[in-house]
PDB file of C-alpha atoms in Angstrom:
ATOM      1  CA  UNK A   1    -164.124 149.416 -77.767  1.00  0.00           C
ATOM      2  CA  UNK A   2    -166.511 149.217 -74.372  1.00  0.00           C
ATOM      3  CA  UNK A   3    -168.306 146.170 -74.091  1.00  0.00           C
ATOM      4  CA  UNK A   4    -171.432 144.944 -72.160  1.00  0.00           C
ATOM      5  CA  UNK A   5    -171.146 142.420 -69.399  1.00  0.00           C
ATOM      6  CA  UNK A   6    -173.437 140.082 -70.888  1.00  0.00           C
ATOM      7  CA  UNK A   7    -171.753 140.006 -74.221  1.00  0.00           C
ATOM      8  CA  UNK A   8    -169.182 137.319 -75.298  1.00  0.00           C
ATOM      9  CA  UNK A   9    -165.727 138.471 -75.861  1.00  0.00           C
ATOM     10  CA  UNK A  10    -165.579 140.583 -78.980  1.00  0.00           C
ATOM     11  CA  UNK A  11    -163.483 139.229 -81.785  1.00  0.00           C
ATOM     12  CA  UNK A  12    -161.257 141.693 -84.122  1.00  0.00           C
ATOM     13  CA  UNK A  13    -157.965 140.387 -84.877  1.00  0.00           C
ATOM     14  CA  UNK A  14    -158.657 137.570 -87.352  1.00  0.00           C
ATOM     15  CA  UNK A  15    -158.020 136.791 -90.841  1.00  0.00           C
ATOM     16  CA  UNK A  16    -161.476 135.133 -91.165  1.00  0.00           C
ATOM     17  CA  UNK A  17    -163.610 137.939 -89.365  1.00  0.00           C
ATOM     18  CA  UNK A  18    -166.953 136.556 -90.733  1.00  0.00           C
ATOM     19  CA  UNK A  19    -166.682 133.234 -89.635  1.00  0.00           C
ATOM     20  CA  UNK A  20    -165.017 133.866 -86.106  1.00  0.00           C
ATOM     21  CA  UNK A  21    -166.919 136.809 -85.016  1.00  0.00           C
ATOM     22  CA  UNK A  22    -169.330 135.632 -82.289  1.00  0.00           C
ATOM     23  CA  UNK A  23    -172.991 136.084 -82.725  1.00  0.00           C
ATOM     24  CA  UNK A  24    -175.166 137.198 -79.952  1.00  0.00           C
ATOM     25  CA  UNK A  25    -178.850 138.199 -79.227  1.00  0.00           C
ATOM     26  CA  UNK A  26    -180.059 138.367 -75.745  1.00  0.00           C
ATOM     27  CA  UNK A  27    -183.099 136.471 -74.758  1.00  0.00           C
ATOM     28  CA  UNK A  28    -184.752 139.734 -73.911  1.00  0.00           C
ATOM     29  CA  UNK A  29    -184.507 140.821 -77.611  1.00  0.00           C
ATOM     30  CA  UNK A  30    -185.924 137.551 -78.968  1.00  0.00           C
ATOM     31  CA  UNK A  31    -188.913 137.425 -76.293  1.00  0.00           C
ATOM     32  CA  UNK A  32    -190.076 140.940 -77.273  1.00  0.00           C
ATOM     33  CA  UNK A  33    -190.045 140.474 -81.155  1.00  0.00           C
ATOM     34  CA  UNK A  34    -193.113 142.677 -82.413  1.00  0.00           C
ATOM     35  CA  UNK A  35    -193.235 144.634 -79.138  1.00  0.00           C
ATOM     36  CA  UNK A  36    -190.225 146.666 -78.947  1.00  0.00           C
ATOM     37  CA  UNK A  37    -187.772 144.435 -80.924  1.00  0.00           C
ATOM     38  CA  UNK A  38    -187.841 143.664 -84.481  1.00  0.00           C
ATOM     39  CA  UNK A  39    -189.043 140.441 -85.959  1.00  0.00           C
ATOM     40  CA  UNK A  40    -186.010 138.870 -87.922  1.00  0.00           C
ATOM     41  CA  UNK A  41    -187.690 139.002 -91.363  1.00  0.00           C
ATOM     42  CA  UNK A  42    -188.164 143.029 -91.494  1.00  0.00           C
ATOM     43  CA  UNK A  43    -188.691 143.859 -95.265  1.00  0.00           C
ATOM     44  CA  UNK A  44    -185.645 145.435 -96.744  1.00  0.00           C
ATOM     45  CA  UNK A  45    -187.727 148.488 -98.058  1.00  0.00           C
ATOM     46  CA  UNK A  46    -188.717 149.254 -94.222  1.00  0.00           C
ATOM     47  CA  UNK A  47    -185.153 149.003 -93.036  1.00  0.00           C
ATOM     48  CA  UNK A  48    -183.656 151.178 -95.777  1.00  0.00           C
ATOM     49  CA  UNK A  49    -185.974 153.897 -94.818  1.00  0.00           C
ATOM     50  CA  UNK A  50    -185.217 153.810 -91.098  1.00  0.00           C
ATOM     51  CA  UNK A  51    -183.365 157.372 -90.271  1.00  0.00           C
ATOM     52  CA  UNK A  52    -180.099 158.282 -88.771  1.00  0.00           C
ATOM     53  CA  UNK A  53    -178.827 161.770 -87.667  1.00  0.00           C
ATOM     54  CA  UNK A  54    -176.598 163.470 -90.216  1.00  0.00           C
ATOM     55  CA  UNK A  55    -175.875 167.361 -89.881  1.00  0.00           C
ATOM     56  CA  UNK A  56    -178.464 167.466 -87.086  1.00  0.00           C
ATOM     57  CA  UNK A  57    -181.014 166.159 -89.552  1.00  0.00           C
ATOM     58  CA  UNK A  58    -182.728 162.854 -89.854  1.00  0.00           C
ATOM     59  CA  UNK A  59    -181.979 161.047 -93.132  1.00  0.00           C
ATOM     60  CA  UNK A  60    -182.865 157.517 -94.385  1.00  0.00           C
ATOM     61  CA  UNK A  61    -180.130 154.722 -94.094  1.00  0.00           C
ATOM     62  CA  UNK A  62    -180.561 154.706 -98.017  1.00  0.00           C
ATOM     63  CA  UNK A  63    -179.653 158.447 -98.136  1.00  0.00           C
ATOM     64  CA  UNK A  64    -176.858 158.105 -95.685  1.00  0.00           C
ATOM     65  CA  UNK A  65    -175.207 155.350 -97.708  1.00  0.00           C
ATOM     66  CA  UNK A  66    -175.283 152.768 -94.828  1.00  0.00           C
ATOM     67  CA  UNK A  67    -174.242 149.401 -96.286  1.00  0.00           C
ATOM     68  CA  UNK A  68    -176.540 146.398 -96.097  1.00  0.00           C
ATOM     69  CA  UNK A  69    -175.582 142.535 -95.796  1.00  0.00           C
ATOM     70  CA  UNK A  70    -178.118 139.869 -96.311  1.00  0.00           C
ATOM     71  CA  UNK A  71    -180.927 142.351 -96.070  1.00  0.00           C
ATOM     72  CA  UNK A  72    -179.880 143.990 -92.886  1.00  0.00           C
ATOM     73  CA  UNK A  73    -178.090 147.215 -92.249  1.00  0.00           C
ATOM     74  CA  UNK A  74    -174.533 147.067 -91.030  1.00  0.00           C
ATOM     75  CA  UNK A  75    -172.904 149.143 -88.442  1.00  0.00           C
ATOM     76  CA  UNK A  76    -170.252 151.672 -90.136  1.00  0.00           C
ATOM     77  CA  UNK A  77    -167.616 150.091 -87.756  1.00  0.00           C
ATOM     78  CA  UNK A  78    -166.506 146.551 -86.785  1.00  0.00           C
ATOM     79  CA  UNK A  79    -167.663 145.908 -83.473  1.00  0.00           C
ATOM     80  CA  UNK A  80    -166.682 142.321 -83.046  1.00  0.00           C
ATOM     81  CA  UNK A  81    -169.997 141.010 -82.324  1.00  0.00           C
ATOM     82  CA  UNK A  82    -172.689 139.878 -84.944  1.00  0.00           C
ATOM     83  CA  UNK A  83    -176.410 139.998 -84.123  1.00  0.00           C
ATOM     84  CA  UNK A  84    -178.463 142.525 -82.266  1.00  0.00           C
ATOM     85  CA  UNK A  85    -177.036 142.178 -78.664  1.00  0.00           C
ATOM     86  CA  UNK A  86    -179.487 143.858 -76.406  1.00  0.00           C
ATOM     87  CA  UNK A  87    -180.657 146.223 -78.888  1.00  0.00           C
ATOM     88  CA  UNK A  88    -184.038 145.547 -80.176  1.00  0.00           C
ATOM     89  CA  UNK A  89    -183.934 147.389 -83.932  1.00  0.00           C
ATOM     90  CA  UNK A  90    -181.649 146.314 -86.800  1.00  0.00           C
ATOM     91  CA  UNK A  91    -179.550 149.391 -87.613  1.00  0.00           C
ATOM     92  CA  UNK A  92    -180.337 152.674 -85.757  1.00  0.00           C
ATOM     93  CA  UNK A  93    -181.726 152.338 -82.185  1.00  0.00           C
ATOM     94  CA  UNK A  94    -182.629 155.978 -81.170  1.00  0.00           C
ATOM     95  CA  UNK A  95    -182.052 157.364 -77.828  1.00  0.00           C
ATOM     96  CA  UNK A  96    -182.239 160.899 -76.109  1.00  0.00           C
ATOM     97  CA  UNK A  97    -179.856 162.036 -73.351  1.00  0.00           C
ATOM     98  CA  UNK A  98    -180.591 165.135 -71.256  1.00  0.00           C
ATOM     99  CA  UNK A  99    -177.563 166.692 -69.479  1.00  0.00           C
ATOM    100  CA  UNK A 100    -178.721 168.940 -66.555  1.00  0.00           C
ATOM    101  CA  UNK A 101    -175.735 170.823 -65.103  1.00  0.00           C
ATOM    102  CA  UNK A 102    -175.183 173.251 -62.134  1.00  0.00           C
ATOM    103  CA  UNK A 103    -172.104 175.117 -60.624  1.00  0.00           C
ATOM    104  CA  UNK A 104    -171.404 173.741 -57.134  1.00  0.00           C
ATOM    105  CA  UNK A 105    -171.860 176.674 -54.938  1.00  0.00           C
ATOM    106  CA  UNK A 106    -168.966 175.407 -52.425  1.00  0.00           C
ATOM    107  CA  UNK A 107    -166.327 173.911 -55.017  1.00  0.00           C
ATOM    108  CA  UNK A 108    -167.548 176.077 -57.998  1.00  0.00           C
ATOM    109  CA  UNK A 109    -167.058 172.803 -60.000  1.00  0.00           C
ATOM    110  CA  UNK A 110    -169.568 172.240 -63.163  1.00  0.00           C
ATOM    111  CA  UNK A 111    -171.670 169.263 -62.138  1.00  0.00           C
ATOM    112  CA  UNK A 112    -174.153 166.939 -63.976  1.00  0.00           C
ATOM    113  CA  UNK A 113    -176.899 164.658 -62.491  1.00  0.00           C
ATOM    114  CA  UNK A 114    -175.758 161.218 -63.189  1.00  0.00           C
ATOM    115  CA  UNK A 115    -177.400 157.914 -62.500  1.00  0.00           C
ATOM    116  CA  UNK A 116    -175.220 154.628 -61.556  1.00  0.00           C
ATOM    117  CA  UNK A 117    -176.331 151.812 -63.876  1.00  0.00           C
ATOM    118  CA  UNK A 118    -177.001 148.435 -62.195  1.00  0.00           C
ATOM    119  CA  UNK A 119    -175.725 146.451 -65.476  1.00  0.00           C
ATOM    120  CA  UNK A 120    -172.113 147.919 -65.782  1.00  0.00           C
ATOM    121  CA  UNK A 121    -171.721 150.096 -62.444  1.00  0.00           C
ATOM    122  CA  UNK A 122    -170.866 153.077 -64.207  1.00  0.00           C
ATOM    123  CA  UNK A 123    -172.322 156.763 -63.775  1.00  0.00           C
ATOM    124  CA  UNK A 124    -174.099 157.815 -67.038  1.00  0.00           C
ATOM    125  CA  UNK A 125    -176.537 160.326 -68.194  1.00  0.00           C
ATOM    126  CA  UNK A 126    -180.085 159.691 -67.539  1.00  0.00           C
ATOM    127  CA  UNK A 127    -181.432 159.174 -70.950  1.00  0.00           C
ATOM    128  CA  UNK A 128    -183.191 156.317 -72.672  1.00  0.00           C
ATOM    129  CA  UNK A 129    -184.720 154.986 -75.865  1.00  0.00           C
ATOM    130  CA  UNK A 130    -187.270 157.108 -77.934  1.00  0.00           C
ATOM    131  CA  UNK A 131    -190.546 155.255 -78.122  1.00  0.00           C
ATOM    132  CA  UNK A 132    -192.417 154.672 -81.569  1.00  0.00           C
ATOM    133  CA  UNK A 133    -194.088 158.055 -82.470  1.00  0.00           C
ATOM    134  CA  UNK A 134    -192.664 159.979 -79.518  1.00  0.00           C
ATOM    135  CA  UNK A 135    -190.927 163.541 -80.037  1.00  0.00           C
ATOM    136  CA  UNK A 136    -187.242 163.526 -78.846  1.00  0.00           C
ATOM    137  CA  UNK A 137    -188.353 166.754 -76.744  1.00  0.00           C
ATOM    138  CA  UNK A 138    -190.838 164.267 -74.706  1.00  0.00           C
ATOM    139  CA  UNK A 139    -188.236 161.471 -74.505  1.00  0.00           C
ATOM    140  CA  UNK A 140    -185.729 163.732 -72.853  1.00  0.00           C
ATOM    141  CA  UNK A 141    -188.007 164.909 -70.283  1.00  0.00           C
ATOM    142  CA  UNK A 142    -189.725 161.525 -69.617  1.00  0.00           C
ATOM    143  CA  UNK A 143    -186.346 159.425 -69.508  1.00  0.00           C
ATOM    144  CA  UNK A 144    -185.041 161.956 -67.011  1.00  0.00           C
ATOM    145  CA  UNK A 145    -188.201 161.981 -64.952  1.00  0.00           C
ATOM    146  CA  UNK A 146    -188.180 158.070 -64.813  1.00  0.00           C
ATOM    147  CA  UNK A 147    -184.510 157.590 -64.111  1.00  0.00           C
ATOM    148  CA  UNK A 148    -183.698 160.276 -61.721  1.00  0.00           C
ATOM    149  CA  UNK A 149    -186.617 162.418 -60.622  1.00  0.00           C
ATOM    150  CA  UNK A 150    -189.682 160.385 -60.525  1.00  0.00           C
ATOM    151  CA  UNK A 151    -190.736 162.270 -56.952  1.00  0.00           C
ATOM    152  CA  UNK A 152    -190.090 165.544 -58.618  1.00  0.00           C
ATOM    153  CA  UNK A 153    -192.891 168.111 -58.773  1.00  0.00           C
ATOM    154  CA  UNK A 154    -194.100 168.640 -62.428  1.00  0.00           C
ATOM    155  CA  UNK A 155    -193.570 172.405 -62.515  1.00  0.00           C
ATOM    156  CA  UNK A 156    -189.912 172.114 -61.392  1.00  0.00           C
ATOM    157  CA  UNK A 157    -189.427 169.502 -64.339  1.00  0.00           C
ATOM    158  CA  UNK A 158    -190.946 171.952 -66.756  1.00  0.00           C
ATOM    159  CA  UNK A 159    -188.530 174.943 -65.528  1.00  0.00           C
ATOM    160  CA  UNK A 160    -185.653 172.534 -65.834  1.00  0.00           C
ATOM    161  CA  UNK A 161    -186.459 171.573 -69.335  1.00  0.00           C
ATOM    162  CA  UNK A 162    -187.682 175.179 -70.520  1.00  0.00           C
ATOM    163  CA  UNK A 163    -184.364 176.044 -72.426  1.00  0.00           C
ATOM    164  CA  UNK A 164    -181.771 173.818 -73.903  1.00  0.00           C
ATOM    165  CA  UNK A 165    -179.190 173.701 -76.260  1.00  0.00           C
ATOM    166  CA  UNK A 166    -178.375 170.816 -78.733  1.00  0.00           C
ATOM    167  CA  UNK A 167    -174.828 169.406 -78.252  1.00  0.00           C
ATOM    168  CA  UNK A 168    -174.882 166.457 -80.508  1.00  0.00           C
ATOM    169  CA  UNK A 169    -177.091 164.125 -82.726  1.00  0.00           C
ATOM    170  CA  UNK A 170    -175.689 161.209 -84.211  1.00  0.00           C
ATOM    171  CA  UNK A 171    -174.188 157.619 -83.742  1.00  0.00           C
ATOM    172  CA  UNK A 172    -172.642 156.665 -80.449  1.00  0.00           C
ATOM    173  CA  UNK A 173    -170.521 153.506 -81.555  1.00  0.00           C
ATOM    174  CA  UNK A 174    -168.830 153.376 -78.111  1.00  0.00           C
ATOM    175  CA  UNK A 175    -171.941 152.271 -76.469  1.00  0.00           C
ATOM    176  CA  UNK A 176    -171.190 148.909 -74.821  1.00  0.00           C
ATOM    177  CA  UNK A 177    -174.422 147.554 -76.452  1.00  0.00           C
ATOM    178  CA  UNK A 178    -173.279 148.154 -80.019  1.00  0.00           C
ATOM    179  CA  UNK A 179    -173.038 145.083 -82.491  1.00  0.00           C
ATOM    180  CA  UNK A 180    -172.432 144.611 -86.135  1.00  0.00           C
ATOM    181  CA  UNK A 181    -176.153 144.776 -86.753  1.00  0.00           C
ATOM    182  CA  UNK A 182    -177.392 147.475 -84.348  1.00  0.00           C
ATOM    183  CA  UNK A 183    -176.138 150.908 -82.845  1.00  0.00           C
ATOM    184  CA  UNK A 184    -177.228 153.710 -80.893  1.00  0.00           C
ATOM    185  CA  UNK A 185    -178.337 156.971 -82.559  1.00  0.00           C
ATOM    186  CA  UNK A 186    -178.649 159.716 -79.776  1.00  0.00           C
ATOM    187  CA  UNK A 187    -180.015 163.167 -79.302  1.00  0.00           C
ATOM    188  CA  UNK A 188    -177.983 164.981 -76.529  1.00  0.00           C
ATOM    189  CA  UNK A 189    -179.396 168.251 -75.095  1.00  0.00           C
ATOM    190  CA  UNK A 190    -178.075 170.568 -72.400  1.00  0.00           C
ATOM    191  CA  UNK A 191    -179.831 172.042 -69.599  1.00  0.00           C
ATOM    192  CA  UNK A 192    -178.053 174.387 -67.271  1.00  0.00           C
ATOM    193  CA  UNK A 193    -179.848 175.677 -64.272  1.00  0.00           C
ATOM    194  CA  UNK A 194    -179.243 178.027 -61.458  1.00  0.00           C
ATOM    195  CA  UNK A 195    -178.578 176.451 -57.855  1.00  0.00           C
ATOM    196  CA  UNK A 196    -181.834 177.751 -56.424  1.00  0.00           C
ATOM    197  CA  UNK A 197    -183.542 175.472 -58.931  1.00  0.00           C
ATOM    198  CA  UNK A 198    -181.135 172.703 -58.194  1.00  0.00           C
ATOM    199  CA  UNK A 199    -182.257 172.691 -54.647  1.00  0.00           C
ATOM    200  CA  UNK A 200    -185.785 172.054 -55.882  1.00  0.00           C
ATOM    201  CA  UNK A 201    -185.052 169.016 -57.844  1.00  0.00           C
ATOM    202  CA  UNK A 202    -185.830 165.900 -55.855  1.00  0.00           C
ATOM    203  CA  UNK A 203    -183.611 163.247 -56.976  1.00  0.00           C
ATOM    204  CA  UNK A 204    -184.419 159.300 -56.846  1.00  0.00           C
ATOM    205  CA  UNK A 205    -182.999 156.389 -58.987  1.00  0.00           C
ATOM    206  CA  UNK A 206    -185.180 154.190 -61.025  1.00  0.00           C
ATOM    207  CA  UNK A 207    -184.623 150.960 -58.820  1.00  0.00           C
ATOM    208  CA  UNK A 208    -185.042 148.518 -61.786  1.00  0.00           C
ATOM    209  CA  UNK A 209    -182.022 150.234 -63.706  1.00  0.00           C
ATOM    210  CA  UNK A 210    -179.927 152.466 -61.288  1.00  0.00           C
ATOM    211  CA  UNK A 211    -178.460 152.030 -57.896  1.00  0.00           C
ATOM    212  CA  UNK A 212    -178.092 155.650 -57.047  1.00  0.00           C
ATOM    213  CA  UNK A 213    -178.369 159.242 -58.436  1.00  0.00           C
ATOM    214  CA  UNK A 214    -176.221 162.450 -57.766  1.00  0.00           C
ATOM    215  CA  UNK A 215    -174.549 165.452 -58.854  1.00  0.00           C
ATOM    216  CA  UNK A 216    -171.215 164.470 -60.709  1.00  0.00           C
ATOM    217  CA  UNK A 217    -168.444 166.412 -61.561  1.00  0.00           C
ATOM    218  CA  UNK A 218    -168.400 167.062 -65.578  1.00  0.00           C
ATOM    219  CA  UNK A 219    -164.474 166.356 -65.187  1.00  0.00           C
ATOM    220  CA  UNK A 220    -165.029 162.760 -64.528  1.00  0.00           C
ATOM    221  CA  UNK A 221    -163.758 160.411 -67.360  1.00  0.00           C
ATOM    222  CA  UNK A 222    -164.883 157.071 -66.247  1.00  0.00           C
ATOM    223  CA  UNK A 223    -168.727 157.211 -67.523  1.00  0.00           C
ATOM    224  CA  UNK A 224    -170.565 154.902 -69.569  1.00  0.00           C
ATOM    225  CA  UNK A 225    -170.158 154.628 -73.272  1.00  0.00           C
ATOM    226  CA  UNK A 226    -169.395 158.160 -74.740  1.00  0.00           C
ATOM    227  CA  UNK A 227    -170.961 159.942 -72.041  1.00  0.00           C
ATOM    228  CA  UNK A 228    -167.659 161.620 -70.673  1.00  0.00           C
ATOM    229  CA  UNK A 229    -167.506 163.016 -74.299  1.00  0.00           C
ATOM    230  CA  UNK A 230    -170.956 164.670 -74.007  1.00  0.00           C
ATOM    231  CA  UNK A 231    -170.511 165.950 -70.593  1.00  0.00           C
ATOM    232  CA  UNK A 232    -167.460 167.451 -71.634  1.00  0.00           C
ATOM    233  CA  UNK A 233    -169.246 169.043 -74.431  1.00  0.00           C
ATOM    234  CA  UNK A 234    -171.810 170.581 -71.775  1.00  0.00           C
ATOM    235  CA  UNK A 235    -169.009 171.838 -69.417  1.00  0.00           C
ATOM    236  CA  UNK A 236    -167.448 173.568 -72.425  1.00  0.00           C
ATOM    237  CA  UNK A 237    -171.048 175.210 -73.299  1.00  0.00           C
ATOM    238  CA  UNK A 238    -171.287 176.544 -69.609  1.00  0.00           C
ATOM    239  CA  UNK A 239    -167.784 177.902 -69.639  1.00  0.00           C
ATOM    240  CA  UNK A 240    -168.238 179.571 -72.994  1.00  0.00           C
ATOM    241  CA  UNK A 241    -171.624 181.048 -72.006  1.00  0.00           C
ATOM    242  CA  UNK A 242    -170.261 182.678 -68.640  1.00  0.00           C
ATOM    243  CA  UNK A 243    -167.373 183.938 -70.604  1.00  0.00           C
ATOM    244  CA  UNK A 244    -169.703 185.583 -73.176  1.00  0.00           C
ATOM    245  CA  UNK A 245    -171.686 186.962 -70.441  1.00  0.00           C
ATOM    246  CA  UNK A 246    -168.978 188.698 -68.796  1.00  0.00           C
ATOM    247  CA  UNK A 247    -167.470 189.987 -71.836  1.00  0.00           C
ATOM    248  CA  UNK A 248    -170.899 191.471 -72.822  1.00  0.00           C
ATOM    249  CA  UNK A 249    -171.131 192.973 -69.399  1.00  0.00           C
ATOM    250  CA  UNK A 250    -167.491 194.719 -69.592  1.00  0.00           C
ATOM    251  CA  UNK A 251    -168.455 195.968 -73.275  1.00  0.00           C
ATOM    252  CA  UNK A 252    -171.744 197.373 -71.778  1.00  0.00           C
ATOM    253  CA  UNK A 253    -169.810 198.774 -68.901  1.00  0.00           C
ATOM    254  CA  UNK A 254    -167.101 200.529 -71.113  1.00  0.00           C
ATOM    255  CA  UNK A 255    -169.743 201.965 -73.266  1.00  0.00           C
ATOM    256  CA  UNK A 256    -171.554 203.406 -70.411  1.00  0.00           C
ATOM    257  CA  UNK A 257    -168.250 205.015 -69.042  1.00  0.00           C
ATOM    258  CA  UNK A 258    -167.342 206.216 -72.472  1.00  0.00           C
ATOM    259  CA  UNK A 259    -170.736 207.904 -72.824  1.00  0.00           C
ATOM    260  CA  UNK A 260    -170.663 209.408 -69.164  1.00  0.00           C
ATOM    261  CA  UNK A 261    -167.269 210.868 -69.974  1.00  0.00           C
ATOM    262  CA  UNK A 262    -168.369 212.462 -73.414  1.00  0.00           C
ATOM    263  CA  UNK A 263    -171.532 213.866 -71.681  1.00  0.00           C
ATOM    264  CA  UNK A 264    -169.320 215.176 -68.755  1.00  0.00           C
ATOM    265  CA  UNK A 265    -166.776 216.763 -71.414  1.00  0.00           C
ATOM    266  CA  UNK A 266    -169.447 218.313 -73.196  1.00  0.00           C
ATOM    267  CA  UNK A 267    -171.045 219.846 -69.900  1.00  0.00           C
ATOM    268  CA  UNK A 268    -167.505 221.165 -68.870  1.00  0.00           C
ATOM    269  CA  UNK A 269    -167.142 222.895 -72.240  1.00  0.00           C
ATOM    270  CA  UNK A 270    -170.145 224.834 -71.564  1.00  0.00           C
ATOM    271  CA  UNK A 271    -168.700 226.482 -68.480  1.00  0.00           C
TER     272      UNK A 271
END
């Protein structure tokens, strides 16, 4: 399992997991309780009604059969670290990840816009956390603009985010920040754009979080968390879309030839 550089060593192989598993909550979490992080004494009823993605729908922790221990939800997998780590919420922490792809005109490689994180030095999908009361669609565009396109014109961004396809909605336990008490629930949308639109995108990194931003091959595997898996989904979506497009074109072409041949045959029969 991936782990964050700030975290202590994860402990899995032990006969006494509960006593030997390290506890970690970053100072940023404890200092921001009541702002973006939970207080320690969140009521059980409130926690049980928090939502997770299941079959592309949001359901409560209670309905999702998430287990609780000492009044707090437990991550469905053992992570080797107790506490919330760098995550603010007990249980699910909701994020949105927009994957914007193009076909490189020189290499014909399918690429996506990636940001290089300062904390792990890995390329990632430029997404982020959903703010309280914010729609996922707004988060997708907001986080993309903040992380990789703050200087881009609004009409260009609106064109990029005009049409998208949902690739995945659910937990991403391989995120390096995951602990036994907190995990990421992500909503991954794919937006494939033309090269003419890609040229209009003015890319710039969010200096506080990323060192650089650029187009990266969808075949790259050394990405942050589970991002390589989601990028592969986007690549597959592009390939299948083009296959469907060309098959449809062949069918139309064949049908037109057939109609013309029938018309030509009937025409010859009259003479």
